[in-house]
XYZ file of C-alpha atoms in Angstrom:
583
model
C 19.097 12.963 0.683
C 18.270 16.647 0.229
C 17.821 18.199 -3.231
C 18.286 21.914 -4.016
C 17.118 23.008 -7.472
C 18.735 26.327 -8.493
C 19.184 27.737 -4.996
C 21.791 30.484 -4.957
C 21.591 32.198 -1.551
C 20.781 30.222 1.572
C 19.910 31.749 4.962
C 22.713 31.310 7.447
C 20.673 28.976 9.674
C 19.716 26.776 6.711
C 23.314 26.671 5.472
C 24.589 25.563 8.892
C 21.878 22.902 9.169
C 22.616 21.534 5.682
C 26.344 21.448 6.334
C 25.793 19.453 9.526
C 23.391 17.144 7.673
C 26.078 16.335 5.091
C 28.832 15.943 7.670
C 26.632 13.456 9.535
C 26.336 11.246 6.447
C 23.638 12.813 4.275
C 23.719 13.427 0.524
C 23.150 16.946 -0.819
C 22.222 17.056 -4.531
C 22.247 20.512 -6.168
C 21.235 21.684 -9.630
C 22.486 24.756 -11.455
C 20.360 27.581 -12.810
C 20.203 31.364 -13.154
C 20.181 31.920 -9.391
C 23.254 29.778 -8.752
C 25.027 31.290 -11.771
C 24.477 34.790 -10.387
C 25.862 33.908 -6.950
C 29.221 35.449 -6.108
C 31.638 34.500 -3.335
C 32.616 31.223 -1.747
C 29.926 28.599 -1.234
C 30.856 25.753 1.132
C 27.998 23.608 -0.176
C 29.280 23.085 -3.724
C 31.834 20.386 -4.594
C 34.021 22.615 -6.803
C 34.717 26.296 -7.167
C 32.366 27.782 -9.769
C 32.769 30.603 -12.239
C 30.276 33.449 -12.085
C 27.819 33.422 -14.949
C 26.958 30.644 -17.343
C 28.305 29.153 -20.562
C 26.023 29.162 -23.601
C 26.541 26.580 -26.331
C 24.963 27.095 -29.713
C 22.985 30.032 -31.067
C 23.802 33.113 -33.123
C 26.012 34.640 -30.424
C 28.152 31.558 -29.790
C 30.777 29.749 -31.851
C 30.318 26.503 -29.957
C 27.723 23.861 -30.774
C 25.554 22.090 -28.171
C 27.699 19.430 -26.566
C 26.909 15.761 -26.057
C 27.736 13.806 -22.919
C 30.956 11.809 -22.947
C 30.882 8.080 -22.108
C 30.816 7.545 -18.383
C 34.139 6.383 -16.943
C 34.321 2.919 -15.355
C 35.433 4.412 -12.026
C 32.478 6.844 -11.975
C 29.531 6.057 -9.679
C 27.404 6.396 -12.833
C 29.331 3.618 -14.586
C 27.084 1.381 -16.660
C 24.416 4.024 -17.298
C 23.904 4.509 -21.033
C 23.242 8.078 -22.112
C 21.270 8.442 -25.390
C 23.038 10.063 -28.317
C 20.424 12.810 -28.643
C 21.075 14.184 -25.145
C 22.834 17.549 -25.453
C 23.715 20.507 -23.230
C 23.141 24.093 -24.395
C 23.978 25.958 -21.166
C 25.980 25.078 -18.089
C 27.898 26.509 -15.152
C 31.649 26.053 -15.493
C 34.010 24.908 -12.764
C 37.300 26.645 -12.071
C 40.224 24.443 -13.197
C 42.074 22.681 -10.386
C 44.416 19.741 -9.943
C 41.701 17.564 -8.380
C 38.862 18.532 -10.726
C 39.090 15.244 -12.646
C 38.833 13.235 -9.405
C 35.661 15.129 -8.461
C 34.003 14.692 -11.881
C 31.344 11.979 -12.169
C 30.224 12.913 -15.698
C 31.505 15.342 -18.319
C 30.793 16.626 -21.815
C 32.700 15.500 -24.873
C 34.836 18.654 -24.686
C 35.959 17.705 -21.174
C 33.992 20.253 -19.139
C 32.364 18.729 -16.030
C 28.651 17.987 -16.096
C 28.306 16.349 -12.657
C 30.821 16.909 -9.857
C 30.908 15.611 -6.293
C 33.002 15.908 -3.159
C 32.919 14.274 0.258
C 32.215 16.453 3.288
C 32.546 14.620 6.572
C 30.653 11.360 6.260
C 28.393 12.674 3.487
C 28.686 13.848 -0.105
C 27.748 16.945 -2.109
C 26.722 16.310 -5.753
C 26.261 19.151 -8.264
C 24.616 18.904 -11.675
C 25.995 21.804 -13.737
C 22.652 22.097 -15.594
C 19.104 22.819 -14.450
C 16.719 20.213 -13.042
C 14.334 20.823 -15.957
C 14.875 20.926 -19.711
C 15.854 24.612 -19.952
C 19.624 24.125 -20.225
C 19.711 20.500 -21.366
C 17.354 17.724 -22.400
C 19.103 15.361 -19.972
C 16.357 15.753 -17.290
C 13.728 14.336 -19.690
C 15.797 11.257 -20.568
C 15.870 7.870 -18.918
C 19.566 8.301 -18.108
C 18.669 11.124 -15.718
C 16.342 8.839 -13.774
C 19.077 6.183 -13.587
C 21.551 8.782 -12.294
C 19.187 9.878 -9.530
C 18.485 6.276 -8.569
C 22.211 5.584 -8.395
C 22.664 8.578 -6.078
C 19.790 7.401 -3.889
C 21.382 3.962 -3.646
C 24.694 5.533 -2.632
C 22.940 7.624 0.003
C 21.332 4.473 1.415
C 24.715 2.797 1.574
C 26.141 5.672 3.614
C 23.136 5.995 5.903
C 25.211 5.377 9.061
C 26.358 8.651 10.598
C 29.600 9.544 12.296
C 28.191 9.560 15.830
C 26.591 6.136 15.683
C 23.141 7.385 14.724
C 21.376 6.706 11.453
C 20.234 9.048 8.741
C 16.690 7.580 8.846
C 14.614 6.559 11.860
C 12.910 3.614 10.151
C 12.695 1.777 6.847
C 9.447 0.445 5.323
C 9.197 -3.244 4.473
C 10.046 -3.941 0.834
C 10.256 -7.765 0.476
C 9.642 -10.343 3.222
C 10.724 -13.994 3.465
C 7.775 -16.379 3.688
C 7.751 -19.835 5.232
C 9.186 -21.334 2.035
C 12.169 -18.949 1.987
C 10.793 -16.873 -0.908
C 10.795 -13.068 -1.111
C 7.199 -11.886 -1.242
C 5.364 -8.600 -0.697
C 4.862 -7.611 2.950
C 1.531 -8.136 4.618
C -0.530 -5.530 6.433
C 0.812 -6.622 9.847
C 4.477 -5.987 8.977
C 5.797 -2.822 10.629
C 8.669 -0.522 9.517
C 12.065 -1.559 10.789
C 13.296 0.828 13.470
C 16.986 1.612 13.108
C 19.103 2.030 16.210
C 22.734 2.573 17.090
C 22.995 -0.559 19.232
C 23.081 -2.949 16.297
C 20.504 -4.808 14.198
C 17.044 -5.281 15.634
C 15.864 -8.827 16.467
C 13.492 -10.683 14.188
C 9.939 -10.472 15.483
C 6.440 -11.170 14.182
C 6.124 -7.473 13.287
C 9.619 -7.356 11.721
C 10.155 -10.694 9.927
C 13.360 -11.293 7.962
C 13.564 -9.691 4.534
C 14.533 -6.484 2.761
C 13.563 -3.118 4.233
C 13.674 0.120 2.244
C 12.609 0.843 -1.349
C 13.590 -0.343 -4.792
C 16.147 2.468 -4.920
C 17.940 1.201 -1.826
C 17.340 -1.289 0.973
C 19.036 -3.227 3.752
C 18.758 -6.912 4.676
C 17.122 -7.855 7.964
C 18.554 -11.347 8.484
C 16.981 -14.173 10.436
C 20.296 -15.183 11.998
C 23.160 -12.942 13.097
C 26.462 -12.953 11.213
C 28.769 -15.851 12.053
C 25.979 -18.240 12.945
C 26.918 -21.895 12.233
C 24.165 -24.154 10.966
C 24.400 -27.756 12.204
C 22.233 -30.773 11.303
C 19.670 -31.987 13.829
C 20.767 -34.914 16.007
C 19.395 -38.338 15.019
C 15.998 -39.227 16.502
C 15.943 -41.793 19.316
C 13.253 -44.290 18.294
C 14.047 -46.810 21.021
C 10.713 -46.187 22.748
C 7.754 -48.378 21.647
C 5.812 -46.935 18.736
C 1.992 -46.959 18.846
C -0.054 -46.846 15.649
C -3.272 -44.779 15.799
C -5.936 -44.115 13.199
C -7.569 -40.811 12.319
C -10.780 -41.645 14.212
C -11.112 -41.837 17.950
C -13.564 -41.976 20.818
C -14.079 -38.210 20.687
C -15.133 -38.230 16.994
C -18.387 -36.357 16.224
C -20.884 -37.491 13.631
C -21.746 -34.448 11.454
C -24.537 -36.132 9.468
C -27.490 -34.573 11.362
C -25.896 -31.130 11.244
C -25.403 -31.368 7.505
C -29.053 -32.375 7.021
C -30.142 -29.431 9.190
C -28.033 -27.031 7.116
C -29.576 -28.383 3.922
C -33.066 -27.832 5.402
C -32.231 -24.223 6.300
C -30.938 -23.552 2.795
C -34.127 -25.029 1.343
C -36.248 -22.735 3.548
C -34.219 -19.667 2.493
C -34.668 -20.586 -1.155
C -38.448 -20.827 -0.675
C -38.592 -17.433 1.052
C -36.581 -15.834 -1.739
C -38.992 -17.261 -4.323
C -41.991 -15.825 -2.433
C -40.317 -12.401 -2.214
C -39.615 -12.324 -5.923
C -43.285 -12.991 -6.616
C -44.473 -10.071 -4.392
C -45.914 -12.084 -1.540
C -44.286 -9.814 1.076
C -45.553 -6.457 -0.310
C -48.509 -6.239 2.111
C -46.358 -7.247 5.047
C -43.720 -4.642 4.068
C -46.337 -1.860 3.905
C -47.602 -2.678 7.385
C -44.109 -2.748 8.861
C -43.245 0.597 7.218
C -46.236 2.287 8.893
C -45.215 0.955 12.284
C -41.572 1.987 11.750
C -42.519 5.594 10.806
C -44.572 5.870 13.985
C -41.559 4.756 16.047
C -39.038 7.193 14.444
C -39.680 10.134 16.864
C -39.069 7.869 19.849
C -35.815 6.550 18.327
C -34.612 10.088 17.546
C -35.301 11.221 21.112
C -33.384 8.278 22.580
C -30.420 8.920 20.228
C -30.301 12.632 21.183
C -30.282 11.802 24.913
C -27.495 9.239 24.398
C -25.413 11.698 22.367
C -25.776 14.438 24.971
C -24.721 12.037 27.708
C -21.634 10.957 25.740
C -20.231 14.505 25.253
C -17.280 15.293 27.505
C -18.148 18.472 29.456
C -14.464 19.396 29.545
C -14.375 19.474 25.756
C -17.688 21.250 25.269
C -16.903 24.200 27.511
C -14.112 25.643 29.575
C -13.950 24.880 33.276
C -14.004 28.465 34.569
C -16.312 30.403 32.218
C -18.482 27.715 30.679
C -17.823 29.187 27.215
C -17.315 26.874 24.244
C -13.735 25.629 24.023
C -11.727 26.949 21.039
C -9.393 25.059 18.709
C -5.954 26.504 18.087
C -5.200 26.840 14.359
C -1.892 27.964 12.778
C -3.591 31.009 11.172
C -6.440 33.471 11.755
C -9.565 31.713 10.486
C -11.576 34.891 9.954
C -8.754 36.541 8.004
C -8.254 33.366 5.952
C -11.941 33.288 4.995
C -11.827 36.983 4.109
C -8.703 36.513 1.974
C -9.989 33.503 0.025
C -13.651 34.342 -0.624
C -12.501 36.682 -3.430
C -9.251 37.971 -4.940
C -7.517 40.608 -2.815
C -4.457 42.735 -3.464
C -2.143 42.720 -0.443
C 0.474 45.119 0.858
C 3.198 44.771 3.483
C 2.519 46.561 6.753
C 5.721 48.503 7.368
C 4.741 49.802 10.814
C 4.612 53.419 9.602
C 0.981 54.580 9.594
C 1.445 57.098 6.755
C 3.146 54.565 4.449
C 0.542 51.908 5.190
C -2.310 54.385 4.511
C -0.810 55.226 1.105
C -0.477 51.530 0.226
C -4.065 50.842 1.278
C -5.455 53.829 -0.628
C -3.342 53.028 -3.699
C -4.422 49.394 -3.931
C -8.020 50.434 -3.248
C -7.925 52.852 -6.184
C -6.324 50.216 -8.417
C -8.953 47.638 -7.382
C -11.744 50.045 -8.334
C -10.100 50.725 -11.702
C -9.671 46.990 -12.370
C -13.341 46.347 -11.509
C -14.398 49.102 -13.940
C -12.188 48.049 -16.865
C -11.960 44.249 -16.604
C -14.064 41.246 -15.601
C -12.150 40.949 -12.316
C -13.746 42.476 -9.219
C -11.111 42.462 -6.464
C -12.045 42.845 -2.835
C -10.670 45.476 -0.499
C -6.875 45.467 -0.137
C -5.493 43.634 2.871
C -2.411 44.515 4.883
C -0.218 41.558 5.854
C 2.407 41.068 8.520
C 5.085 39.066 6.723
C 6.340 37.662 10.019
C 3.005 36.206 11.170
C 0.262 36.169 8.502
C -0.269 33.419 5.941
C 0.977 34.796 2.592
C -0.230 32.030 0.245
C -3.738 33.565 0.067
C -2.556 36.501 -2.056
C -1.337 36.351 -5.689
C 0.706 39.579 -5.385
C 2.069 41.558 -2.431
C 2.983 45.238 -2.778
C 6.003 46.129 -0.603
C 6.829 49.869 -0.290
C 10.453 50.204 0.752
C 10.599 52.662 3.638
C 14.169 53.224 4.922
C 12.750 54.405 8.262
C 10.840 51.160 8.841
C 12.526 48.425 10.907
C 14.501 45.816 8.991
C 12.571 42.497 8.786
C 14.147 39.640 10.690
C 15.567 36.478 9.141
C 12.398 34.450 9.748
C 10.224 37.020 7.950
C 12.614 37.194 4.990
C 12.621 33.385 4.791
C 8.809 33.387 4.662
C 8.890 35.896 1.793
C 11.503 33.752 0.008
C 9.289 30.656 0.347
C 6.241 32.630 -0.865
C 8.089 33.752 -4.012
C 9.364 30.252 -4.801
C 5.901 28.737 -4.363
C 4.297 30.949 -7.023
C 3.728 34.322 -5.349
C 4.941 37.677 -6.682
C 6.344 40.565 -4.639
C 6.334 44.103 -6.101
C 9.048 46.191 -4.409
C 8.550 49.950 -4.774
C 11.371 52.279 -3.674
C 9.241 55.389 -3.336
C 12.006 57.835 -2.315
C 13.862 57.628 -5.655
C 12.177 60.597 -7.300
C 14.771 61.386 -9.972
C 17.602 58.891 -10.349
C 15.554 55.723 -10.346
C 17.105 52.294 -9.938
C 19.444 52.829 -12.899
C 20.856 56.194 -11.726
C 24.340 56.838 -10.471
C 23.392 57.717 -6.897
C 22.249 55.330 -4.186
C 19.372 56.488 -2.007
C 18.434 55.320 1.460
C 15.573 53.319 -0.016
C 17.926 51.547 -2.417
C 20.265 50.660 0.416
C 17.367 49.194 2.417
C 16.211 47.249 -0.654
C 19.713 45.834 -1.133
C 19.794 44.718 2.503
C 16.486 42.887 2.064
C 17.439 41.269 -1.253
C 20.787 40.126 0.164
C 18.942 37.459 2.182
C 16.619 36.419 -0.678
C 17.456 33.819 -3.303
C 16.415 35.879 -6.324
C 17.045 35.072 -10.003
C 18.882 37.388 -12.439
C 16.849 40.515 -13.222
C 16.447 42.789 -16.236
C 14.254 45.727 -17.251
C 10.999 44.604 -18.856
C 11.896 43.733 -22.499
C 9.730 44.981 -25.338
C 8.457 41.440 -26.034
C 7.601 40.598 -22.411
C 4.083 39.473 -21.522
C 3.787 42.451 -19.150
C 3.750 44.809 -22.135
C 0.623 43.166 -23.560
C -1.147 41.412 -20.650
C -4.174 43.761 -21.009
C -3.039 47.087 -22.423
C -0.199 47.601 -24.906
C 2.439 49.268 -22.724
C 5.901 50.606 -23.456
C 6.810 51.648 -19.903
C 5.280 51.451 -16.408
C 5.014 54.903 -14.827
C 3.641 55.789 -11.418
C 3.729 59.058 -9.579
C 7.265 59.306 -11.002
C 8.584 58.186 -14.389
C 12.340 57.947 -13.863
C 12.613 54.222 -13.121
C 12.237 51.088 -15.200
C 10.322 48.044 -13.999
C 12.731 45.178 -13.281
C 11.576 41.568 -13.572
C 13.065 38.092 -13.758
C 15.212 37.613 -16.855
C 13.542 35.827 -19.751
C 14.952 32.541 -20.936
C 16.575 32.836 -24.370
C 16.617 30.098 -26.972
C 19.633 28.947 -28.978
C 19.131 31.745 -31.553
C 19.194 34.464 -28.927
C 15.478 35.214 -29.223
C 13.386 35.602 -26.111
C 10.916 32.953 -25.107
C 8.082 34.551 -23.105
C 6.111 31.276 -23.169
C 8.237 29.588 -20.556
C 7.792 26.559 -18.370
C 5.167 26.844 -15.658
C 2.988 29.945 -15.791
C 5.967 32.153 -16.621
C 5.227 34.738 -13.907
C 8.183 36.615 -12.453
C 8.414 36.084 -8.702
C 9.841 39.570 -8.153
C 9.261 43.048 -9.590
C 11.193 46.168 -8.618
C 10.441 49.797 -9.460
C 11.021 53.275 -8.013
C 8.058 55.069 -9.604
C 5.887 55.163 -6.441
C 2.949 53.321 -7.984
C 0.718 53.376 -4.895
C 0.748 57.195 -4.695
C -0.400 57.422 -8.319
C -3.239 54.959 -7.647
C -4.309 56.379 -4.257
C -7.825 57.829 -3.940
C -9.883 58.971 -0.957
C -13.414 57.962 0.028
C -14.898 60.342 -2.576
C -12.678 58.942 -5.348
C -10.402 62.002 -5.534
C -6.683 61.571 -6.160
C -4.525 62.084 -3.086
C -1.170 62.908 -4.705
C -0.168 64.793 -7.846
C 2.046 63.237 -10.502
C 5.360 64.664 -11.700
C 3.785 65.753 -14.955
C 0.719 67.926 -15.350
C -0.351 65.689 -18.209
C -3.339 63.633 -16.926
C -2.319 60.748 -19.184
C 0.522 59.866 -16.774
C -1.950 58.809 -14.096
C -3.994 56.913 -16.687
C -0.886 55.039 -17.791
C -0.026 54.354 -14.155
C -3.420 52.678 -13.702
C -2.923 50.726 -16.918
C 0.480 49.596 -15.666
C -1.209 48.328 -12.495
C -3.840 46.468 -14.534
C -1.150 44.812 -16.649
C 0.795 43.778 -13.548
C -2.260 42.231 -11.863
C -3.450 40.486 -15.028
C 0.054 39.163 -15.671
C 0.264 37.740 -12.155
C -3.180 36.127 -12.373
C -3.018 34.738 -15.925
C 0.683 34.032 -16.531
C 1.922 33.600 -20.079
C -1.422 32.994 -21.824
C -1.047 36.299 -23.659
C 2.352 35.193 -24.936
C 0.707 32.120 -26.435
C -1.962 34.283 -28.097
C 0.562 36.726 -29.546
C 2.818 33.942 -30.781
C 0.097 31.801 -32.382
C 1.762 31.929 -35.849
C 5.093 30.810 -34.424
C 3.437 28.047 -32.403
C 1.495 26.783 -35.426
C 4.660 26.800 -37.498
C 6.472 24.825 -34.820
C 3.628 22.301 -34.606
C 3.726 21.916 -38.393
C 7.401 21.001 -38.228
């Protein structure tokens, strides 16, 4: 079973692989969210056709109230699961009406809209929860019914583990319960091995694979002692016609253990006497003498151990055959660069391949790092350029990406690495530096905007919005109203804030609340850039020196926001939090 939580856009290779996985008998479980709601076009990996956008239930801007979950139908795979009365749904993705929508619905709300839909694809099944996997859109994920639903799906996936081409969806199953000699199901011992599944039928019962249940509590298969159709017959009667001889327990080869038991008792008596002498300090003088002799022998022992260790080293491992140099170990990343990136906090930028653009990014982040060290407690190291196709990105909290339309388009593998970096907690700041006047909200489309759209088309990004006035970015360190750079014509776009039922924003969100993506066209790096003497390299649009000061403050807020998350939102909203705790 594969689970996708709010994944809207999938790379083509991943989509093909998932489709084949389902057709071969796998289960694909998907959850809705802002990314999936913003996806347009046909998606072959959803069970029903979805409407763009989301439905909001409850709040000042909606006539509808939060909906409860309807009783589960007897023909539903979730039949028998009891959903608590306090489970409600406040937001969901709607399905387009169709004649077979009811047949594909496993669970629905009391108003009839689907909550969980599913459809078979080949030998597998696609299941879609029309709410998020966490308690943003519904409190279902924090209820016991949600756990029962997932367990039911896992059990169904185990039942359909056989694939269409005779293979199996899993290579082996761990032992769960084993039959002992009395025919009782007990826990497996340490010598029981996982059951290897094969296409040529059930595996024979062996000492390593005794009969029992293999799998987990969510789903398992029976490994029977006898094959199906085996007929059990009683044993034939014993032929006792031969003469019967009666023998006792003793014989000519019996051994008398009396002397051995007396000897053992004598040894125990001697040990008890020695222990009594030791407790009374009789061995202190003997111990001191032995310690002096042992310390004199330590250099000899160390020398012998060193000679033995040197003789045991494989010369082929210690040095190469041709040069005699120490053999190296291949690691998946550059060790020196990893140490440099992790010994202190560094701001990173994407190496575009254009020397002029990369020099501006390096100088800009260097100037921002110096400003941060002067104004805050953070002392960043020198900025580091990264190759998104080869370097490890997890070492850097934020990556500055100047969009250069003349630079080569990154390949699918590099874009996938950026997508994984953003979903695992990293932040990418895209800066379209050629938009000097129109900005991202203007009517025209520049070459930089077109290149940015091409890059974002392959990324699974959430819905975006200009930074709201109550966003943490506006108060992470300085109180900011906008985020200028060398230019001032563009807004800073970030991930949309989650709104509560009353329509108010909720900056203190789940997790650290940091937006995984930021987009601007104000050319921030050029405003931050300084040379070796600390002189500014580029002028700003305005002759007012405060524009550059505000550009630096915008950079400080961005870095502090990425490093500290929503702590400032908690500080600003202390009265509201205390009021909520009092309720």
